[in-house]
């Protein structure tokens, strides 16, 4: 029987796939003592779990103490209030209502309108890093691109972007299951309070002085008698800002890392930048930004002969499903032109990632432009640091040399 291991162990943070392969082959519905949860690793099981109404996405309380004291309830009220209004953490009918609100940001028309903006931002960021000998790709490209795009969409002034990085990192450790216990919750609480205060001020401003941005639309929607309250509008803004850059930044960083590790595939992209849309889909499958999602069993149920009890957590592991050999031939091979690539990186069903069209567009434009303008870009480390989180997958930093390493001394 496969060993029971923590997803926060250093070797699994660095490369979770050997362990996921073992789980999928030997115990595809595995009870994890370290995480007190069932882990699903086969493609069919993961896809079914996303569609199973017996599995709930409402898991905010699982992020906090099991039996909070009165003081803890008051302290963590912002977490309940804000994260409890995130559409990714609620079930229908509230999910459908909140999703209608968020969908305004990601209609096909809205996303396509952003293409020139994204292309211009990508061009400017490449110009900046091309001047330098060695840069951190995450800090200088992967983070600022999606953060700037989502900020522009919402109406956040560009000069405030720097403030969001720390707030987002603090919240990320809680949402994605990082280490740190009470200290982690305290940092997340501070980040959430700062974001809530900031967006409440912006919402008030755009109610008085409407502008051409999503936040103004949301303010007007409330004025038109929509069923959404101010707390829900603000929570949705925090979610869109947080999720709108976190996932794409992680995707961009891991994409450059894996293209560097697969020079033949990188060469194909350099020679045919039009391959970028296919490349994005394969990179999402190969090592996507979401390792797994949490569900809570609403009732007793059976999965492959295992009894899952009401109230137990279920980790729906997309990373394992996307490398299931029963679904993807030769799954550990990166193939930028892989056919029939129906990966689960963005989930499926009612919780399918709302921002997927924007993430895809940003990554496609970025990878194509990097292939054209920086064809010799190389990763300048053999061991980059990964974020130590259970649910997400991304690099904390990625030193790169924008030109061929052999062109420099030393």
Coordinates of C-alpha atoms in Angstrom, one line a residue:
X1 CA 0.0 0.0 0.0
X2 CA 1.2 3.5 -0.9
X3 CA 2.7 5.5 2.0
X4 CA 0.6 8.2 3.6
X5 CA 2.4 11.5 3.0
X6 CA 1.8 15.3 3.5
X7 CA 1.4 17.5 0.4
X8 CA 3.5 20.0 2.3
X9 CA 6.6 17.8 2.5
X10 CA 9.5 19.5 0.6
X11 CA 9.9 16.7 -2.0
X12 CA 6.2 16.7 -2.8
X13 CA 6.1 20.5 -3.0
X14 CA 9.0 20.3 -5.5
X15 CA 7.5 17.5 -7.6
X16 CA 4.1 16.0 -6.5
X17 CA 3.7 13.7 -9.5
X18 CA 5.6 10.5 -8.4
X19 CA 3.4 10.4 -5.3
X20 CA 0.2 11.2 -7.2
X21 CA 1.1 8.4 -9.7
X22 CA 1.5 6.0 -6.8
X23 CA -1.8 7.0 -5.3
X24 CA -3.7 6.7 -8.6
X25 CA -2.2 3.3 -9.3
X26 CA -2.5 1.7 -5.8
X27 CA -5.2 3.5 -3.9
X28 CA -7.2 6.0 -6.1
X29 CA -9.6 6.8 -3.2
X30 CA -7.1 7.3 -0.4
X31 CA -7.7 8.4 3.1
X32 CA -5.0 10.8 4.2
X33 CA -4.3 11.1 7.9
X34 CA -2.1 14.2 7.5
X35 CA -4.8 16.1 5.7
X36 CA -7.8 14.3 7.3
X37 CA -9.4 14.0 3.8
X38 CA -10.1 11.5 1.0
X39 CA -7.9 12.1 -2.1
X40 CA -9.2 11.3 -5.5
X41 CA -6.6 10.9 -8.3
X42 CA -8.2 9.2 -11.3
X43 CA -9.5 11.3 -14.2
X44 CA -13.0 9.8 -14.2
X45 CA -13.4 10.1 -10.4
X46 CA -12.2 13.7 -10.4
X47 CA -14.5 14.7 -13.2
X48 CA -17.5 13.0 -11.5
X49 CA -16.7 14.6 -8.2
X50 CA -16.9 18.1 -9.7
X51 CA -20.4 17.3 -10.9
X52 CA -21.6 15.5 -7.8
X53 CA -24.1 17.6 -5.9
X54 CA -23.4 15.5 -2.8
X55 CA -20.0 17.1 -2.6
X56 CA -20.2 20.7 -1.4
X57 CA -17.8 23.6 -2.2
X58 CA -18.8 25.4 1.0
X59 CA -15.6 24.9 3.0
X60 CA -14.8 28.3 4.6
X61 CA -15.2 27.1 8.1
X62 CA -12.6 24.3 7.4
X63 CA -10.0 27.1 7.1
X64 CA -10.6 28.1 10.7
X65 CA -10.5 26.6 14.2
X66 CA -12.9 23.6 14.5
X67 CA -14.5 25.0 17.7
X68 CA -13.7 28.7 17.7
X69 CA -14.1 30.6 21.0
X70 CA -16.2 33.8 21.2
X71 CA -13.0 35.9 20.8
X72 CA -11.9 33.8 17.8
X73 CA -15.3 34.2 16.2
X74 CA -15.1 38.0 16.4
X75 CA -11.4 38.0 15.3
X76 CA -12.1 35.8 12.2
X77 CA -15.5 37.4 11.3
X78 CA -13.9 39.1 8.2
X79 CA -12.8 35.7 7.0
X80 CA -16.3 34.3 7.3
X81 CA -17.8 37.5 5.8
X82 CA -15.5 37.8 2.8
X83 CA -14.5 34.3 1.9
X84 CA -18.0 33.1 2.8
X85 CA -19.2 35.3 -0.1
X86 CA -16.7 34.0 -2.6
X87 CA -18.6 32.1 -5.3
X88 CA -16.0 29.4 -5.2
X89 CA -16.9 28.6 -1.6
X90 CA -20.7 28.4 -1.9
X91 CA -23.2 26.1 -3.5
X92 CA -26.4 26.9 -5.5
X93 CA -28.6 28.9 -5.4
X94 CA -26.2 31.5 -3.9
X95 CA -23.4 30.3 -6.2
X96 CA -25.5 31.0 -9.3
X97 CA -26.4 34.5 -8.1
X98 CA -22.8 35.4 -7.3
X99 CA -21.6 33.9 -10.5
X100 CA -23.9 36.1 -12.5
X101 CA -22.2 39.1 -10.9
X102 CA -18.7 37.9 -11.6
X103 CA -19.6 36.8 -15.2
X104 CA -19.8 40.5 -16.2
X105 CA -16.0 40.6 -16.0
X106 CA -15.4 37.6 -18.3
X107 CA -17.8 37.7 -21.2
X108 CA -16.3 36.9 -24.5
X109 CA -16.7 40.5 -25.6
X110 CA -15.2 41.9 -22.4
X111 CA -12.2 39.5 -22.6
X112 CA -11.6 40.1 -26.3
X113 CA -11.6 43.9 -25.7
X114 CA -8.6 43.4 -23.5
X115 CA -6.5 41.8 -26.2
X116 CA -4.7 45.1 -27.3
X117 CA -4.2 46.1 -23.6
X118 CA -2.6 42.7 -22.8
X119 CA -0.4 42.8 -25.9
X120 CA 0.8 46.2 -25.1
X121 CA 1.6 45.2 -21.4
X122 CA 3.4 42.1 -22.6
X123 CA 5.4 44.1 -25.1
X124 CA 6.4 46.6 -22.4
X125 CA 7.4 44.0 -19.9
X126 CA 9.5 42.1 -22.4
X127 CA 11.3 45.4 -23.3
X128 CA 12.1 45.9 -19.6
X129 CA 13.5 42.4 -18.9
X130 CA 15.3 42.2 -22.3
X131 CA 17.7 45.0 -21.1
X132 CA 18.9 43.0 -18.2
X133 CA 21.4 40.1 -17.7
X134 CA 19.3 38.2 -15.2
X135 CA 15.8 38.8 -13.8
X136 CA 13.2 37.1 -11.6
X137 CA 10.6 36.2 -14.2
X138 CA 7.9 35.8 -11.6
X139 CA 8.4 39.2 -10.0
X140 CA 9.1 41.1 -13.2
X141 CA 6.7 39.4 -15.7
X142 CA 4.4 36.7 -14.4
X143 CA 3.0 38.7 -11.5
X144 CA 2.7 42.2 -13.0
X145 CA 1.0 41.1 -16.2
X146 CA -2.2 39.5 -14.9
X147 CA -2.3 41.8 -11.8
X148 CA -2.3 44.9 -14.1
X149 CA -4.9 43.4 -16.4
X150 CA -7.4 42.5 -13.6
X151 CA -6.7 45.9 -11.9
X152 CA -7.5 47.8 -15.0
X153 CA -10.7 45.7 -15.5
X154 CA -11.9 46.5 -11.9
X155 CA -10.8 50.1 -11.9
X156 CA -7.9 49.8 -9.5
X157 CA -5.3 52.6 -10.1
X158 CA -2.1 51.1 -11.4
X159 CA 0.0 52.9 -8.8
X160 CA -1.8 50.7 -6.1
X161 CA -0.7 47.4 -7.6
X162 CA 2.4 47.0 -5.4
X163 CA 0.2 47.1 -2.3
X164 CA -1.8 44.1 -3.5
X165 CA 1.2 41.7 -3.8
X166 CA 1.7 41.3 -0.1
X167 CA -2.0 41.3 0.7
X168 CA -2.5 38.6 -1.9
X169 CA 0.4 36.5 -0.6
X170 CA -1.0 36.7 2.9
X171 CA -4.5 35.5 1.8
X172 CA -3.1 32.9 -0.5
X173 CA -1.4 31.0 2.3
X174 CA -4.9 30.5 3.9
X175 CA -6.9 29.8 0.8
X176 CA -4.5 27.4 -0.8
X177 CA -3.5 25.6 2.4
X178 CA 0.0 26.8 3.3
X179 CA 1.8 26.0 6.5
X180 CA 1.8 28.3 9.5
X181 CA -1.3 27.6 11.6
X182 CA -2.4 30.6 13.7
X183 CA 0.2 32.9 12.3
X184 CA -1.0 32.1 8.8
X185 CA -4.6 32.9 9.8
X186 CA -3.5 36.2 11.4
X187 CA -1.6 37.3 8.2
X188 CA -4.6 36.3 6.0
X189 CA -6.9 38.2 8.3
X190 CA -4.7 41.4 7.9
X191 CA -4.7 41.0 4.2
X192 CA -8.4 40.5 3.9
X193 CA -9.1 43.5 6.1
X194 CA -6.8 45.7 4.0
X195 CA -8.5 44.5 0.8
X196 CA -12.0 44.9 2.2
X197 CA -11.2 48.5 3.3
X198 CA -9.6 49.3 0.0
X199 CA -12.5 48.0 -2.1
X200 CA -15.1 49.6 0.1
X201 CA -13.5 52.9 -0.5
X202 CA -13.3 52.3 -4.3
X203 CA -16.9 51.2 -4.4
X204 CA -18.1 54.4 -2.6
X205 CA -16.0 56.5 -5.0
X206 CA -17.4 54.9 -8.1
X207 CA -21.0 55.1 -6.8
X208 CA -20.4 58.9 -6.6
X209 CA -18.2 59.2 -9.7
X210 CA -19.0 56.4 -12.2
X211 CA -16.2 55.4 -14.6
X212 CA -15.8 52.8 -17.4
X213 CA -14.8 49.8 -15.2
X214 CA -16.3 46.7 -13.7
X215 CA -16.5 48.2 -10.2
X216 CA -18.8 50.9 -11.5
X217 CA -21.0 48.3 -13.1
X218 CA -21.2 46.4 -9.9
X219 CA -22.1 49.5 -8.0
X220 CA -24.9 50.3 -10.5
X221 CA -26.2 46.7 -10.3
X222 CA -26.8 47.2 -6.6
X223 CA -28.5 50.5 -7.2
X224 CA -30.8 48.7 -9.8
X225 CA -32.2 46.6 -7.0
X226 CA -30.1 43.5 -7.7
X227 CA -30.2 40.8 -4.9
X228 CA -26.5 41.4 -4.2
X229 CA -25.5 43.3 -1.0
X230 CA -22.5 45.5 -0.6
X231 CA -20.6 42.8 1.2
X232 CA -21.1 40.4 -1.7
X233 CA -19.9 43.0 -4.2
X234 CA -16.8 43.7 -2.2
X235 CA -16.1 40.0 -1.6
X236 CA -16.5 39.4 -5.4
X237 CA -14.0 42.2 -6.1
X238 CA -11.5 40.7 -3.7
X239 CA -11.9 37.3 -5.3
X240 CA -11.6 38.6 -8.9
X241 CA -8.4 40.6 -8.0
X242 CA -7.0 37.7 -6.1
X243 CA -7.9 34.8 -8.4
X244 CA -7.5 37.0 -11.5
X245 CA -3.8 37.3 -11.1
X246 CA -2.7 34.4 -8.9
X247 CA -3.7 31.5 -11.2
X248 CA -2.3 33.2 -14.3
X249 CA 1.0 34.3 -12.6
X250 CA 1.6 30.7 -11.5
X251 CA 0.7 29.4 -15.0
X252 CA 3.2 31.8 -16.7
X253 CA 6.0 30.9 -14.3
X254 CA 5.6 27.1 -14.6
X255 CA 5.2 27.4 -18.3
X256 CA 8.6 29.1 -18.8
X257 CA 10.2 26.6 -16.4
X258 CA 8.9 23.5 -18.2
X259 CA 9.6 24.9 -21.7
X260 CA 13.2 25.4 -20.6
X261 CA 13.3 21.8 -19.4
X262 CA 11.9 20.6 -22.7
X263 CA 14.1 22.3 -25.3
X264 CA 12.5 20.4 -28.3
X265 CA 9.0 21.7 -27.4
X266 CA 10.4 25.2 -26.7
X267 CA 12.0 25.2 -30.1
X268 CA 8.7 24.2 -31.7
X269 CA 7.1 27.2 -30.1
X270 CA 9.9 29.6 -31.2
X271 CA 9.6 28.3 -34.8
X272 CA 5.8 28.5 -34.8
X273 CA 4.5 31.0 -32.3
X274 CA 1.0 30.3 -33.6
X275 CA 1.2 27.1 -31.6
X276 CA 0.8 29.2 -28.4
X277 CA -3.0 28.3 -27.8
X278 CA -2.2 24.6 -28.0
X279 CA 0.9 25.1 -25.8
X280 CA -1.2 26.8 -23.1
X281 CA -3.6 23.9 -23.0
X282 CA -0.8 21.3 -22.8
X283 CA 1.0 23.3 -20.1
X284 CA -2.2 23.6 -18.1
X285 CA -2.6 19.8 -18.3
X286 CA 1.1 19.0 -17.7
X287 CA 1.5 21.1 -14.5
X288 CA -1.5 23.5 -14.0
X289 CA -1.8 26.2 -11.3
X290 CA -4.4 24.3 -9.3
X291 CA -3.3 20.9 -7.8
X292 CA -6.6 20.1 -6.2
X293 CA -9.8 21.5 -4.8
X294 CA -11.6 20.8 -1.6
X295 CA -15.1 19.4 -1.3
X296 CA -17.2 18.5 1.8
X297 CA -19.4 15.4 1.7
X298 CA -23.0 16.5 2.5
X299 CA -24.1 12.9 3.1
X300 CA -22.6 9.5 3.4
X301 CA -21.5 8.1 0.0
X302 CA -19.4 5.4 -1.6
X303 CA -16.5 6.0 -3.9
X304 CA -14.8 2.9 -5.4
X305 CA -15.9 0.8 -2.4
X306 CA -14.7 3.4 0.2
X307 CA -17.3 4.8 2.6
X308 CA -17.1 8.6 2.7
X309 CA -18.9 10.0 5.7
X310 CA -21.0 13.2 5.8
X311 CA -18.8 16.1 6.8
X312 CA -15.5 14.5 5.6
X313 CA -13.3 16.5 3.3
X314 CA -12.5 15.2 -0.2
X315 CA -9.5 16.5 -2.1
X316 CA -10.3 16.4 -5.8
X317 CA -6.9 16.2 -7.4
X318 CA -6.8 17.8 -10.9
X319 CA -3.0 17.4 -11.2
X320 CA -3.3 13.6 -10.8
X321 CA -6.3 13.4 -13.2
X322 CA -4.4 15.4 -15.8
X323 CA -1.6 12.8 -15.9
X324 CA -3.9 9.7 -15.8
X325 CA -2.5 7.3 -18.4
X326 CA -6.1 5.9 -18.9
X327 CA -7.1 9.3 -20.3
X328 CA -3.8 10.8 -21.7
X329 CA -1.3 8.6 -23.5
X330 CA 2.2 9.1 -22.3
X331 CA 1.0 11.6 -19.7
X332 CA 4.4 12.6 -18.4
X333 CA 5.5 13.8 -21.8
X334 CA 5.1 17.5 -22.7
X335 CA 3.5 17.6 -26.2
X336 CA 2.5 21.1 -27.2
X337 CA 0.3 19.7 -30.0
X338 CA -1.3 17.0 -28.0
X339 CA -4.7 16.0 -29.5
X340 CA -7.9 15.5 -27.5
X341 CA -6.6 17.5 -24.6
X342 CA -9.6 17.8 -22.3
X343 CA -7.8 18.5 -19.1
X344 CA -9.4 19.4 -15.8
X345 CA -7.1 22.3 -14.9
X346 CA -10.0 24.8 -14.6
X347 CA -12.5 22.2 -13.3
X348 CA -15.9 21.4 -14.8
X349 CA -19.5 22.0 -13.8
X350 CA -20.9 25.0 -12.0
X351 CA -17.5 25.8 -10.4
X352 CA -15.6 25.9 -13.7
X353 CA -13.1 28.7 -13.4
X354 CA -14.9 31.9 -14.4
X355 CA -11.6 33.6 -15.4
X356 CA -10.4 30.8 -17.6
X357 CA -10.9 32.7 -20.9
X358 CA -8.9 35.7 -19.6
X359 CA -6.1 33.4 -18.2
X360 CA -5.9 31.6 -21.5
X361 CA -5.7 34.8 -23.5
X362 CA -3.0 36.3 -21.3
X363 CA -0.9 33.2 -21.4
X364 CA -1.3 32.8 -25.2
X365 CA -0.3 36.4 -25.9
X366 CA 2.6 36.2 -23.5
X367 CA 4.1 32.9 -24.7
X368 CA 3.8 33.8 -28.3
X369 CA 5.5 37.2 -27.7
X370 CA 8.3 35.7 -25.6
X371 CA 8.9 33.1 -28.3
X372 CA 9.3 35.9 -30.9
X373 CA 11.2 38.5 -28.9
X374 CA 13.2 36.4 -26.5
X375 CA 13.8 33.1 -28.3
X376 CA 17.0 32.5 -26.3
X377 CA 15.5 33.1 -22.8
X378 CA 16.8 30.5 -20.4
X379 CA 16.1 29.6 -16.8
X380 CA 19.1 30.4 -14.7
X381 CA 18.7 27.9 -11.9
X382 CA 18.3 24.1 -11.5
X383 CA 16.2 24.3 -8.4
X384 CA 13.7 27.2 -8.2
X385 CA 11.6 27.6 -5.1
X386 CA 8.0 26.5 -5.2
X387 CA 5.2 27.9 -3.1
X388 CA 4.6 25.6 -0.1
X389 CA 0.8 25.2 -0.5
X390 CA -1.4 22.2 -0.7
X391 CA -3.9 23.3 -3.3
X392 CA -2.0 25.6 -5.7
X393 CA 1.1 25.0 -7.8
X394 CA 3.4 27.9 -8.6
X395 CA 7.0 29.1 -8.4
X396 CA 7.9 31.7 -5.7
X397 CA 10.6 33.0 -8.0
X398 CA 12.3 32.0 -11.3
X399 CA 15.6 33.6 -12.3
X400 CA 16.0 33.8 -16.0
X401 CA 18.6 35.1 -18.5
X402 CA 16.8 36.8 -21.3
X403 CA 19.6 36.0 -23.8
X404 CA 21.5 32.8 -24.4
X405 CA 23.6 31.9 -21.4
X406 CA 26.6 31.2 -23.5
X407 CA 26.7 34.8 -24.7
X408 CA 27.7 36.1 -21.2
X409 CA 30.8 35.7 -19.3
X410 CA 30.5 33.8 -16.1

